[in-house]
């Protein structure tokens, strides 16, 4: 057996160097891959922990909201809504009084009924976003019954034509169409 040992030693020495180099490279590569996998997992865990913190914060806010809602009673809500209703009724009465006073002032200073109707028509269309309103009829000759009044209004550079139904000094109905819908 002593004869075989010198024959295998140089081969094992050569194989050991190559194998050692490959094993070292594989070990470094494996460690690098393992480190990257651990880094990816830790980043994912950190993301999950931040989401868990958000959930914890939300649950605290829900508890606070639940506490606030439990302290609020239906009687308090009814009381507050009653106050709002009373305020609304007072505002309606004030607005009606202002309207009556303005109608009396208009009559006293000689303003015609047509001016009031024109104001109502213009207010209706300006509140809907139109930039120009032109009434195409004489409003002073209107009677107390419902009347169709032709109008021409402009919004976004497009001229709309149509009519307004005036009943009891107020606009009851309005219908305007752009020219591309009117022309056949």
Short mmCIF file of N, CA and C in Angstrom, two decimals:
data_model
loop_
_atom_site.label_atom_id
_atom_site.label_comp_id
_atom_site.label_asym_id
_atom_site.label_seq_id
_atom_site.Cartn_x
_atom_site.Cartn_y
_atom_site.Cartn_z
N UNK A 1 0.78 -1.18 0.00
CA UNK A 1 0.00 0.00 0.00
C UNK A 1 0.84 1.28 0.00
N UNK A 2 1.96 1.25 0.54
CA UNK A 2 2.76 2.46 0.49
C UNK A 2 3.08 2.88 -0.93
N UNK A 3 3.06 1.98 -1.89
CA UNK A 3 3.35 2.34 -3.27
C UNK A 3 2.25 3.20 -3.87
N UNK A 4 1.05 3.03 -3.51
CA UNK A 4 -0.09 3.74 -4.11
C UNK A 4 -0.18 5.18 -3.61
N UNK A 5 0.25 5.45 -2.47
CA UNK A 5 0.10 6.79 -1.89
C UNK A 5 0.84 7.84 -2.72
N UNK A 6 2.09 7.61 -3.14
CA UNK A 6 2.75 8.66 -3.92
C UNK A 6 2.07 8.88 -5.28
N UNK A 7 1.44 7.89 -5.83
CA UNK A 7 0.79 8.08 -7.13
C UNK A 7 -0.44 8.99 -7.02
N UNK A 8 -1.21 8.88 -6.00
CA UNK A 8 -2.46 9.64 -5.87
C UNK A 8 -2.26 11.05 -5.27
N UNK A 9 -1.20 11.27 -4.60
CA UNK A 9 -1.00 12.55 -3.92
C UNK A 9 -0.93 13.71 -4.91
N UNK A 10 -0.17 13.64 -6.00
CA UNK A 10 -0.15 14.80 -6.91
C UNK A 10 -1.52 15.04 -7.56
N UNK A 11 -2.21 14.00 -7.89
CA UNK A 11 -3.54 14.17 -8.49
C UNK A 11 -4.51 14.82 -7.49
N UNK A 12 -4.50 14.33 -6.26
CA UNK A 12 -5.38 14.92 -5.25
C UNK A 12 -4.98 16.36 -4.98
N UNK A 13 -3.72 16.67 -5.04
CA UNK A 13 -3.26 18.04 -4.82
C UNK A 13 -3.78 18.94 -5.93
N UNK A 14 -3.72 18.44 -7.19
CA UNK A 14 -4.24 19.23 -8.32
C UNK A 14 -5.76 19.37 -8.21
N UNK A 15 -6.40 18.30 -7.92
CA UNK A 15 -7.86 18.31 -7.80
C UNK A 15 -8.25 19.17 -6.61
N UNK A 16 -7.49 19.14 -5.55
CA UNK A 16 -7.79 19.93 -4.37
C UNK A 16 -7.74 21.43 -4.68
N UNK A 17 -6.79 21.87 -5.45
CA UNK A 17 -6.69 23.29 -5.77
C UNK A 17 -7.86 23.73 -6.64
N UNK A 18 -8.17 22.98 -7.68
CA UNK A 18 -9.29 23.33 -8.57
C UNK A 18 -10.60 23.20 -7.81
N UNK A 19 -10.75 22.10 -7.11
CA UNK A 19 -11.97 21.88 -6.35
C UNK A 19 -12.10 22.92 -5.26
N UNK A 20 -11.04 23.26 -4.63
CA UNK A 20 -11.06 24.28 -3.57
C UNK A 20 -11.48 25.63 -4.14
N UNK A 21 -10.97 25.98 -5.30
CA UNK A 21 -11.35 27.24 -5.95
C UNK A 21 -12.81 27.26 -6.32
N UNK A 22 -13.28 26.15 -6.90
CA UNK A 22 -14.69 26.05 -7.28
C UNK A 22 -15.57 26.09 -6.03
N UNK A 23 -15.15 25.34 -5.02
CA UNK A 23 -15.92 25.31 -3.78
C UNK A 23 -15.95 26.70 -3.13
N UNK A 24 -14.84 27.42 -3.17
CA UNK A 24 -14.80 28.77 -2.61
C UNK A 24 -15.72 29.70 -3.40
N UNK A 25 -15.69 29.60 -4.73
CA UNK A 25 -16.56 30.44 -5.56
C UNK A 25 -18.02 30.10 -5.31
N UNK A 26 -18.33 28.81 -5.24
CA UNK A 26 -19.71 28.39 -4.97
C UNK A 26 -20.15 28.84 -3.58
N UNK A 27 -19.24 28.79 -2.62
CA UNK A 27 -19.57 29.20 -1.26
C UNK A 27 -19.86 30.71 -1.24
N UNK A 28 -19.02 31.50 -1.88
CA UNK A 28 -19.23 32.95 -1.93
C UNK A 28 -20.53 33.25 -2.67
N UNK A 29 -20.76 32.56 -3.80
CA UNK A 29 -22.01 32.75 -4.55
C UNK A 29 -23.22 32.36 -3.72
N UNK A 30 -23.13 31.25 -3.01
CA UNK A 30 -24.23 30.80 -2.16
C UNK A 30 -24.49 31.79 -1.04
N UNK A 31 -23.39 32.27 -0.43
CA UNK A 31 -23.56 33.26 0.62
C UNK A 31 -24.20 34.55 0.08
N UNK A 32 -23.78 34.98 -1.11
CA UNK A 32 -24.35 36.17 -1.73
C UNK A 32 -25.84 35.98 -2.02
N UNK A 33 -26.20 34.85 -2.58
CA UNK A 33 -27.61 34.55 -2.86
C UNK A 33 -28.40 34.47 -1.56
N UNK A 34 -27.82 33.82 -0.56
CA UNK A 34 -28.49 33.75 0.75
C UNK A 34 -28.69 35.13 1.35
N UNK A 35 -27.66 35.98 1.24
CA UNK A 35 -27.78 37.34 1.76
C UNK A 35 -28.87 38.11 1.03
N UNK A 36 -28.93 37.98 -0.30
CA UNK A 36 -29.97 38.67 -1.08
C UNK A 36 -31.36 38.17 -0.71
N UNK A 37 -31.50 36.85 -0.52
CA UNK A 37 -32.80 36.31 -0.12
C UNK A 37 -33.21 36.82 1.26
N UNK A 38 -32.26 36.87 2.19
CA UNK A 38 -32.56 37.40 3.51
C UNK A 38 -32.93 38.88 3.46
N UNK A 39 -32.19 39.64 2.64
CA UNK A 39 -32.50 41.05 2.49
C UNK A 39 -33.91 41.24 1.94
N UNK A 40 -34.27 40.47 0.93
CA UNK A 40 -35.61 40.56 0.32
C UNK A 40 -36.69 40.21 1.35
N UNK A 41 -36.44 39.17 2.12
CA UNK A 41 -37.42 38.76 3.14
C UNK A 41 -37.56 39.82 4.22
N UNK A 42 -36.43 40.40 4.67
CA UNK A 42 -36.51 41.44 5.69
C UNK A 42 -37.23 42.68 5.17
N UNK A 43 -37.00 43.04 3.91
CA UNK A 43 -37.71 44.19 3.32
C UNK A 43 -39.20 43.91 3.27
N UNK A 44 -39.58 42.71 2.93
CA UNK A 44 -40.99 42.33 2.89
C UNK A 44 -41.60 42.36 4.29
N UNK A 45 -40.86 41.86 5.27
CA UNK A 45 -41.35 41.88 6.65
C UNK A 45 -41.51 43.32 7.12
N UNK A 46 -40.56 44.18 6.77
CA UNK A 46 -40.66 45.59 7.15
C UNK A 46 -41.90 46.23 6.52
N UNK A 47 -42.19 45.92 5.28
CA UNK A 47 -43.39 46.42 4.61
C UNK A 47 -44.64 45.94 5.33
N UNK A 48 -44.67 44.68 5.68
CA UNK A 48 -45.83 44.13 6.39
C UNK A 48 -45.99 44.78 7.77
N UNK A 49 -44.88 45.05 8.45
CA UNK A 49 -44.94 45.71 9.75
C UNK A 49 -45.48 47.14 9.63
N UNK A 50 -45.11 47.85 8.56
CA UNK A 50 -45.64 49.20 8.38
C UNK A 50 -47.14 49.15 8.11
N UNK A 51 -47.59 48.17 7.36
CA UNK A 51 -49.03 48.00 7.13
C UNK A 51 -49.74 47.65 8.45
N UNK A 52 -49.10 46.83 9.25
CA UNK A 52 -49.68 46.47 10.54
C UNK A 52 -49.80 47.71 11.43
N UNK A 53 -48.82 48.60 11.37
CA UNK A 53 -48.88 49.85 12.13
C UNK A 53 -50.05 50.70 11.65
N UNK A 54 -50.26 50.76 10.33
CA UNK A 54 -51.39 51.52 9.79
C UNK A 54 -52.71 50.92 10.28
N UNK A 55 -52.81 49.61 10.29
CA UNK A 55 -54.02 48.94 10.77
C UNK A 55 -54.23 49.25 12.25
N UNK A 56 -53.16 49.25 13.01
CA UNK A 56 -53.26 49.57 14.44
C UNK A 56 -53.76 51.00 14.63
N UNK A 57 -53.24 51.94 13.84
CA UNK A 57 -53.68 53.34 13.92
C UNK A 57 -55.16 53.45 13.55
N UNK A 58 -55.58 52.76 12.49
CA UNK A 58 -56.99 52.77 12.09
C UNK A 58 -57.88 52.20 13.18
N UNK A 59 -57.44 51.13 13.81
CA UNK A 59 -58.27 50.53 14.86
C UNK A 59 -58.40 51.49 16.03
N UNK A 60 -57.35 52.25 16.35
CA UNK A 60 -57.45 53.26 17.41
C UNK A 60 -58.43 54.36 17.02
N UNK A 61 -58.40 54.79 15.77
CA UNK A 61 -59.33 55.82 15.32
C UNK A 61 -60.76 55.30 15.36
N UNK A 62 -60.96 54.05 15.00
CA UNK A 62 -62.31 53.46 15.04
C UNK A 62 -62.80 53.38 16.49
N UNK A 63 -61.92 53.02 17.40
CA UNK A 63 -62.31 52.99 18.82
C UNK A 63 -62.73 54.39 19.30
N UNK A 64 -61.96 55.41 18.90
CA UNK A 64 -62.30 56.78 19.27
C UNK A 64 -63.64 57.20 18.68
N UNK A 65 -63.88 56.85 17.43
CA UNK A 65 -65.15 57.16 16.78
C UNK A 65 -66.30 56.44 17.46
N UNK A 66 -66.07 55.19 17.83
CA UNK A 66 -67.09 54.41 18.52
C UNK A 66 -67.41 55.05 19.87
N UNK A 67 -66.38 55.50 20.58
CA UNK A 67 -66.58 56.17 21.87
C UNK A 67 -67.39 57.45 21.68
N UNK A 68 -67.05 58.24 20.67
CA UNK A 68 -67.77 59.48 20.40
C UNK A 68 -69.22 59.20 20.04
N UNK A 69 -69.44 58.18 19.21
CA UNK A 69 -70.81 57.83 18.80
C UNK A 69 -71.62 57.32 19.99
N UNK A 70 -70.98 56.61 20.92
CA UNK A 70 -71.72 56.11 22.07
C UNK A 70 -72.11 57.25 23.01
N UNK A 71 -71.34 58.34 23.02
CA UNK A 71 -71.66 59.48 23.86
C UNK A 71 -72.77 60.34 23.26
N UNK A 72 -72.99 60.22 21.95
CA UNK A 72 -73.99 61.01 21.26
C UNK A 72 -75.34 60.30 21.35
N UNK A 73 -76.37 61.04 21.70
CA UNK A 73 -77.68 60.42 21.83
C UNK A 73 -78.60 60.94 20.72
N UNK A 74 -79.66 60.19 20.49
CA UNK A 74 -80.63 60.58 19.48
C UNK A 74 -81.33 61.88 19.88
N UNK A 75 -81.51 62.08 21.14
CA UNK A 75 -82.17 63.32 21.60
C UNK A 75 -81.32 64.54 21.24
N UNK A 76 -80.01 64.43 21.40
CA UNK A 76 -79.13 65.54 21.04
C UNK A 76 -79.19 65.81 19.54
N UNK A 77 -79.19 64.74 18.76
CA UNK A 77 -79.27 64.89 17.31
C UNK A 77 -80.60 65.54 16.93
N UNK A 78 -81.70 65.07 17.53
CA UNK A 78 -83.01 65.66 17.25
C UNK A 78 -83.03 67.13 17.64
N UNK A 79 -82.42 67.45 18.76
CA UNK A 79 -82.37 68.84 19.22
C UNK A 79 -81.62 69.71 18.20
N UNK A 80 -80.46 69.22 17.73
CA UNK A 80 -79.67 69.98 16.76
C UNK A 80 -80.42 70.13 15.44
N UNK A 81 -81.06 69.06 14.98
CA UNK A 81 -81.83 69.14 13.74
C UNK A 81 -83.02 70.08 13.88
N UNK A 82 -83.65 70.08 15.06
CA UNK A 82 -84.74 71.02 15.31
C UNK A 82 -84.25 72.46 15.23
N UNK A 83 -83.07 72.72 15.78
CA UNK A 83 -82.49 74.06 15.70
C UNK A 83 -82.21 74.47 14.26
N UNK A 84 -81.72 73.54 13.48
CA UNK A 84 -81.46 73.82 12.06
C UNK A 84 -82.77 74.09 11.33
N UNK A 85 -83.80 73.31 11.62
CA UNK A 85 -85.11 73.51 10.99
C UNK A 85 -85.66 74.88 11.35
N UNK A 86 -85.57 75.27 12.63
CA UNK A 86 -86.05 76.59 13.05
C UNK A 86 -85.29 77.71 12.35
N UNK A 87 -83.98 77.55 12.25
CA UNK A 87 -83.16 78.55 11.56
C UNK A 87 -83.57 78.65 10.10
N UNK A 88 -83.82 77.51 9.46
CA UNK A 88 -84.24 77.50 8.06
C UNK A 88 -85.58 78.22 7.89
N UNK A 89 -86.53 77.96 8.81
CA UNK A 89 -87.83 78.63 8.74
C UNK A 89 -87.67 80.14 8.90
N UNK A 90 -86.80 80.56 9.81
CA UNK A 90 -86.57 82.00 9.98
C UNK A 90 -85.95 82.60 8.73
N UNK A 91 -85.01 81.88 8.12
CA UNK A 91 -84.39 82.38 6.89
C UNK A 91 -85.42 82.50 5.77
N UNK A 92 -86.32 81.54 5.66
CA UNK A 92 -87.35 81.60 4.62
C UNK A 92 -88.24 82.82 4.87
N UNK A 93 -88.64 83.05 6.12
CA UNK A 93 -89.47 84.22 6.43
C UNK A 93 -88.75 85.52 6.09
N UNK A 94 -87.45 85.59 6.42
CA UNK A 94 -86.67 86.79 6.11
C UNK A 94 -86.59 87.00 4.61
N UNK A 95 -86.32 85.93 3.86
CA UNK A 95 -86.23 86.04 2.40
C UNK A 95 -87.56 86.47 1.80
N UNK A 96 -88.68 85.94 2.31
CA UNK A 96 -89.99 86.35 1.82
C UNK A 96 -90.23 87.83 2.13
N UNK A 97 -89.84 88.27 3.32
CA UNK A 97 -90.00 89.69 3.67
C UNK A 97 -89.15 90.57 2.77
N UNK A 98 -87.93 90.14 2.48
CA UNK A 98 -87.06 90.92 1.59
C UNK A 98 -87.68 90.99 0.20
N UNK A 99 -88.23 89.87 -0.27
CA UNK A 99 -88.86 89.86 -1.59
C UNK A 99 -90.06 90.80 -1.61
N UNK A 100 -90.89 90.75 -0.56
CA UNK A 100 -92.05 91.62 -0.51
C UNK A 100 -91.63 93.10 -0.48
N UNK A 101 -90.62 93.40 0.33
CA UNK A 101 -90.15 94.78 0.41
C UNK A 101 -89.58 95.25 -0.92
N UNK A 102 -88.83 94.37 -1.59
CA UNK A 102 -88.27 94.77 -2.89
C UNK A 102 -89.38 94.95 -3.92
N UNK A 103 -90.42 94.12 -3.86
CA UNK A 103 -91.55 94.29 -4.78
C UNK A 103 -92.26 95.61 -4.50
N UNK A 104 -92.43 95.96 -3.21
CA UNK A 104 -93.05 97.24 -2.86
C UNK A 104 -92.20 98.41 -3.32
N UNK A 105 -90.87 98.30 -3.13
CA UNK A 105 -89.99 99.38 -3.58
C UNK A 105 -90.03 99.53 -5.09
N UNK A 106 -90.05 98.39 -5.79
CA UNK A 106 -90.14 98.45 -7.25
C UNK A 106 -91.43 99.13 -7.68
N UNK A 107 -92.53 98.80 -7.03
CA UNK A 107 -93.81 99.42 -7.37
C UNK A 107 -93.79 100.91 -7.02
N UNK A 108 -93.19 101.25 -5.89
CA UNK A 108 -93.15 102.64 -5.45
C UNK A 108 -92.30 103.51 -6.37
N UNK A 109 -91.19 102.96 -6.83
CA UNK A 109 -90.30 103.75 -7.69
C UNK A 109 -90.61 103.59 -9.16
N UNK A 110 -91.69 102.93 -9.48
CA UNK A 110 -92.15 102.86 -10.86
C UNK A 110 -91.48 101.80 -11.71
N UNK A 111 -90.84 100.87 -11.12
CA UNK A 111 -90.24 99.80 -11.90
C UNK A 111 -91.34 98.88 -12.39
N UNK A 112 -91.26 98.54 -13.61
CA UNK A 112 -92.31 97.74 -14.22
C UNK A 112 -92.16 96.27 -13.86
N UNK A 113 -93.25 95.58 -14.02
CA UNK A 113 -93.27 94.14 -13.75
C UNK A 113 -92.32 93.40 -14.68
N UNK A 114 -92.16 93.90 -15.89
CA UNK A 114 -91.27 93.27 -16.87
C UNK A 114 -89.83 93.23 -16.39
N UNK A 115 -89.39 94.25 -15.66
CA UNK A 115 -88.02 94.26 -15.14
C UNK A 115 -87.82 93.17 -14.11
N UNK A 116 -88.82 92.93 -13.28
CA UNK A 116 -88.73 91.88 -12.28
C UNK A 116 -88.68 90.50 -12.95
N UNK A 117 -89.49 90.32 -13.98
CA UNK A 117 -89.50 89.04 -14.71
C UNK A 117 -88.17 88.85 -15.42
N UNK A 118 -87.65 89.91 -16.02
CA UNK A 118 -86.35 89.83 -16.71
C UNK A 118 -85.26 89.42 -15.70
N UNK A 119 -85.30 89.99 -14.51
CA UNK A 119 -84.32 89.63 -13.47
C UNK A 119 -84.43 88.15 -13.11
N UNK A 120 -85.66 87.65 -12.99
CA UNK A 120 -85.85 86.23 -12.65
C UNK A 120 -85.30 85.33 -13.75
N UNK A 121 -85.53 85.70 -15.01
CA UNK A 121 -85.03 84.90 -16.14
C UNK A 121 -83.50 84.92 -16.15
N UNK A 122 -82.92 86.11 -16.01
CA UNK A 122 -81.46 86.21 -16.03
C UNK A 122 -80.84 85.44 -14.87
N UNK A 123 -81.42 85.57 -13.69
CA UNK A 123 -80.90 84.86 -12.51
C UNK A 123 -80.93 83.35 -12.74
N UNK A 124 -82.00 82.86 -13.35
CA UNK A 124 -82.12 81.42 -13.61
C UNK A 124 -80.97 80.92 -14.49
N UNK A 125 -80.69 81.64 -15.57
CA UNK A 125 -79.65 81.17 -16.49
C UNK A 125 -78.24 81.45 -15.97
N UNK A 126 -78.03 82.58 -15.30
CA UNK A 126 -76.70 82.84 -14.74
C UNK A 126 -76.35 81.80 -13.67
N UNK A 127 -77.33 81.36 -12.90
CA UNK A 127 -77.08 80.32 -11.89
C UNK A 127 -76.75 78.98 -12.53
N UNK A 128 -77.14 78.78 -13.77
CA UNK A 128 -76.83 77.53 -14.48
C UNK A 128 -75.52 77.61 -15.26
N UNK A 129 -74.82 78.74 -15.17
CA UNK A 129 -73.49 78.85 -15.79
C UNK A 129 -73.47 79.54 -17.14
N UNK A 130 -74.57 80.11 -17.57
CA UNK A 130 -74.58 80.84 -18.83
C UNK A 130 -73.94 82.21 -18.61
N UNK A 131 -73.26 82.73 -19.63
CA UNK A 131 -72.54 83.99 -19.48
C UNK A 131 -73.28 85.17 -20.07
N UNK A 132 -74.25 84.93 -20.92
CA UNK A 132 -75.01 86.00 -21.53
C UNK A 132 -76.46 85.56 -21.67
N UNK A 133 -77.38 86.46 -21.34
CA UNK A 133 -78.81 86.15 -21.43
C UNK A 133 -79.49 87.30 -22.15
N UNK A 134 -80.22 86.97 -23.21
CA UNK A 134 -80.96 87.98 -23.95
C UNK A 134 -82.41 87.54 -24.08
N UNK A 135 -83.31 88.36 -23.58
CA UNK A 135 -84.75 88.09 -23.68
C UNK A 135 -85.22 88.70 -24.98
N UNK A 136 -85.87 87.91 -25.81
CA UNK A 136 -86.24 88.34 -27.17
C UNK A 136 -87.68 88.81 -27.29
N UNK A 137 -88.32 89.17 -26.18
CA UNK A 137 -89.71 89.64 -26.23
C UNK A 137 -89.88 90.78 -25.23
N UNK A 138 -90.94 91.56 -25.43
CA UNK A 138 -91.26 92.65 -24.52
C UNK A 138 -92.00 92.06 -23.33
N UNK A 139 -91.44 92.21 -22.16
CA UNK A 139 -92.01 91.61 -20.95
C UNK A 139 -93.07 92.48 -20.29
N UNK A 140 -93.17 93.74 -20.68
CA UNK A 140 -94.15 94.62 -20.06
C UNK A 140 -95.57 94.28 -20.49
N UNK A 141 -95.73 93.62 -21.62
CA UNK A 141 -97.06 93.30 -22.14
C UNK A 141 -97.57 91.95 -21.67
N UNK A 142 -96.84 91.27 -20.80
CA UNK A 142 -97.28 89.95 -20.33
C UNK A 142 -98.46 90.09 -19.39
N UNK A 143 -99.37 89.15 -19.50
CA UNK A 143 -100.48 89.13 -18.56
C UNK A 143 -100.14 88.22 -17.39
N UNK A 144 -101.08 88.02 -16.48
CA UNK A 144 -100.83 87.24 -15.29
C UNK A 144 -100.81 85.74 -15.53
N UNK A 145 -101.27 85.31 -16.69
CA UNK A 145 -101.26 83.88 -16.99
C UNK A 145 -99.87 83.46 -17.46
N UNK A 146 -99.71 82.16 -17.66
CA UNK A 146 -98.43 81.64 -18.12
C UNK A 146 -98.15 82.12 -19.54
N UNK A 147 -96.90 82.50 -19.78
CA UNK A 147 -96.52 82.98 -21.11
C UNK A 147 -95.18 82.38 -21.50
N UNK A 148 -95.02 82.08 -22.80
CA UNK A 148 -93.75 81.58 -23.32
C UNK A 148 -92.95 82.78 -23.82
N UNK A 149 -91.75 82.91 -23.30
CA UNK A 149 -90.90 84.04 -23.66
C UNK A 149 -89.66 83.48 -24.37
N UNK A 150 -89.39 83.91 -25.61
CA UNK A 150 -88.19 83.43 -26.30
C UNK A 150 -86.92 84.04 -25.70
N UNK A 151 -85.87 83.22 -25.59
CA UNK A 151 -84.60 83.68 -25.03
C UNK A 151 -83.45 83.15 -25.88
N UNK A 152 -82.32 83.84 -25.73
CA UNK A 152 -81.07 83.42 -26.36
C UNK A 152 -79.99 83.55 -25.31
N UNK A 153 -79.29 82.44 -25.00
CA UNK A 153 -78.28 82.43 -23.95
C UNK A 153 -76.97 81.87 -24.49
N UNK A 154 -75.87 82.22 -23.84
CA UNK A 154 -74.54 81.78 -24.29
C UNK A 154 -73.82 81.12 -23.14
N UNK A 155 -73.23 79.93 -23.41
CA UNK A 155 -72.38 79.25 -22.44
C UNK A 155 -71.23 78.62 -23.21
N UNK A 156 -70.03 78.86 -22.77
CA UNK A 156 -68.80 78.33 -23.37
C UNK A 156 -68.71 78.68 -24.86
N UNK A 157 -69.18 79.86 -25.22
CA UNK A 157 -69.09 80.32 -26.59
C UNK A 157 -70.16 79.77 -27.51
N UNK A 158 -71.05 78.94 -27.01
CA UNK A 158 -72.13 78.36 -27.82
C UNK A 158 -73.41 79.09 -27.48
N UNK A 159 -74.12 79.52 -28.53
CA UNK A 159 -75.39 80.22 -28.35
C UNK A 159 -76.52 79.21 -28.35
N UNK A 160 -77.34 79.26 -27.31
CA UNK A 160 -78.49 78.38 -27.16
C UNK A 160 -79.75 79.22 -27.36
N UNK A 161 -80.73 78.66 -28.04
CA UNK A 161 -82.00 79.35 -28.24
C UNK A 161 -83.12 78.48 -27.69
N UNK A 162 -84.14 79.15 -27.20
CA UNK A 162 -85.27 78.40 -26.67
C UNK A 162 -86.29 79.34 -26.06
N UNK A 163 -86.97 78.84 -25.05
CA UNK A 163 -88.03 79.62 -24.43
C UNK A 163 -88.04 79.40 -22.93
N UNK A 164 -88.74 80.33 -22.27
CA UNK A 164 -88.94 80.26 -20.83
C UNK A 164 -90.43 80.44 -20.59
N UNK A 165 -91.01 79.59 -19.76
CA UNK A 165 -92.40 79.75 -19.38
C UNK A 165 -92.44 80.56 -18.09
N UNK A 166 -93.13 81.72 -18.15
CA UNK A 166 -93.23 82.60 -17.00
C UNK A 166 -94.65 82.48 -16.45
N UNK A 167 -94.74 82.18 -15.16
CA UNK A 167 -96.04 82.04 -14.51
C UNK A 167 -95.98 82.75 -13.16
N UNK A 168 -96.89 83.65 -12.92
CA UNK A 168 -96.98 84.42 -11.66
C UNK A 168 -95.69 85.18 -11.35
N UNK A 169 -95.07 85.72 -12.38
CA UNK A 169 -93.87 86.53 -12.18
C UNK A 169 -92.61 85.74 -11.91
N UNK A 170 -92.66 84.43 -12.07
CA UNK A 170 -91.48 83.59 -11.82
C UNK A 170 -91.27 82.63 -12.99
N UNK A 171 -90.07 82.12 -13.13
CA UNK A 171 -89.76 81.17 -14.19
C UNK A 171 -90.26 79.80 -13.76
N UNK A 172 -91.20 79.26 -14.52
CA UNK A 172 -91.76 77.95 -14.19
C UNK A 172 -91.04 76.84 -14.95
N UNK A 173 -90.58 77.14 -16.15
CA UNK A 173 -89.94 76.12 -16.99
C UNK A 173 -89.01 76.82 -17.96
N UNK A 174 -87.91 76.16 -18.30
CA UNK A 174 -86.97 76.72 -19.27
C UNK A 174 -86.48 75.60 -20.18
N UNK A 175 -86.41 75.89 -21.47
CA UNK A 175 -85.93 74.90 -22.43
C UNK A 175 -85.11 75.62 -23.49
N UNK A 176 -83.82 75.33 -23.53
CA UNK A 176 -82.93 75.90 -24.55
C UNK A 176 -82.15 74.77 -25.20
N UNK A 177 -81.83 74.96 -26.48
CA UNK A 177 -81.08 73.95 -27.23
C UNK A 177 -79.99 74.63 -28.03
N UNK A 178 -78.86 73.94 -28.21
CA UNK A 178 -77.80 74.51 -29.04
C UNK A 178 -78.21 74.44 -30.52
N UNK A 179 -77.57 75.24 -31.38
CA UNK A 179 -77.99 75.28 -32.78
C UNK A 179 -77.83 73.95 -33.53
N UNK A 180 -76.88 73.13 -33.15
CA UNK A 180 -76.71 71.87 -33.85
C UNK A 180 -77.83 70.89 -33.55
N UNK A 181 -78.60 71.09 -32.49
CA UNK A 181 -79.76 70.24 -32.23
C UNK A 181 -81.01 70.80 -32.88
N UNK A 182 -81.06 72.11 -33.09
CA UNK A 182 -82.23 72.74 -33.67
C UNK A 182 -82.25 72.57 -35.16
N UNK A 183 -81.08 72.72 -35.81
CA UNK A 183 -81.01 72.65 -37.26
C UNK A 183 -81.12 71.20 -37.72
N UNK A 184 -81.99 70.91 -38.69
CA UNK A 184 -82.16 69.51 -39.12
C UNK A 184 -81.01 68.96 -39.90
#
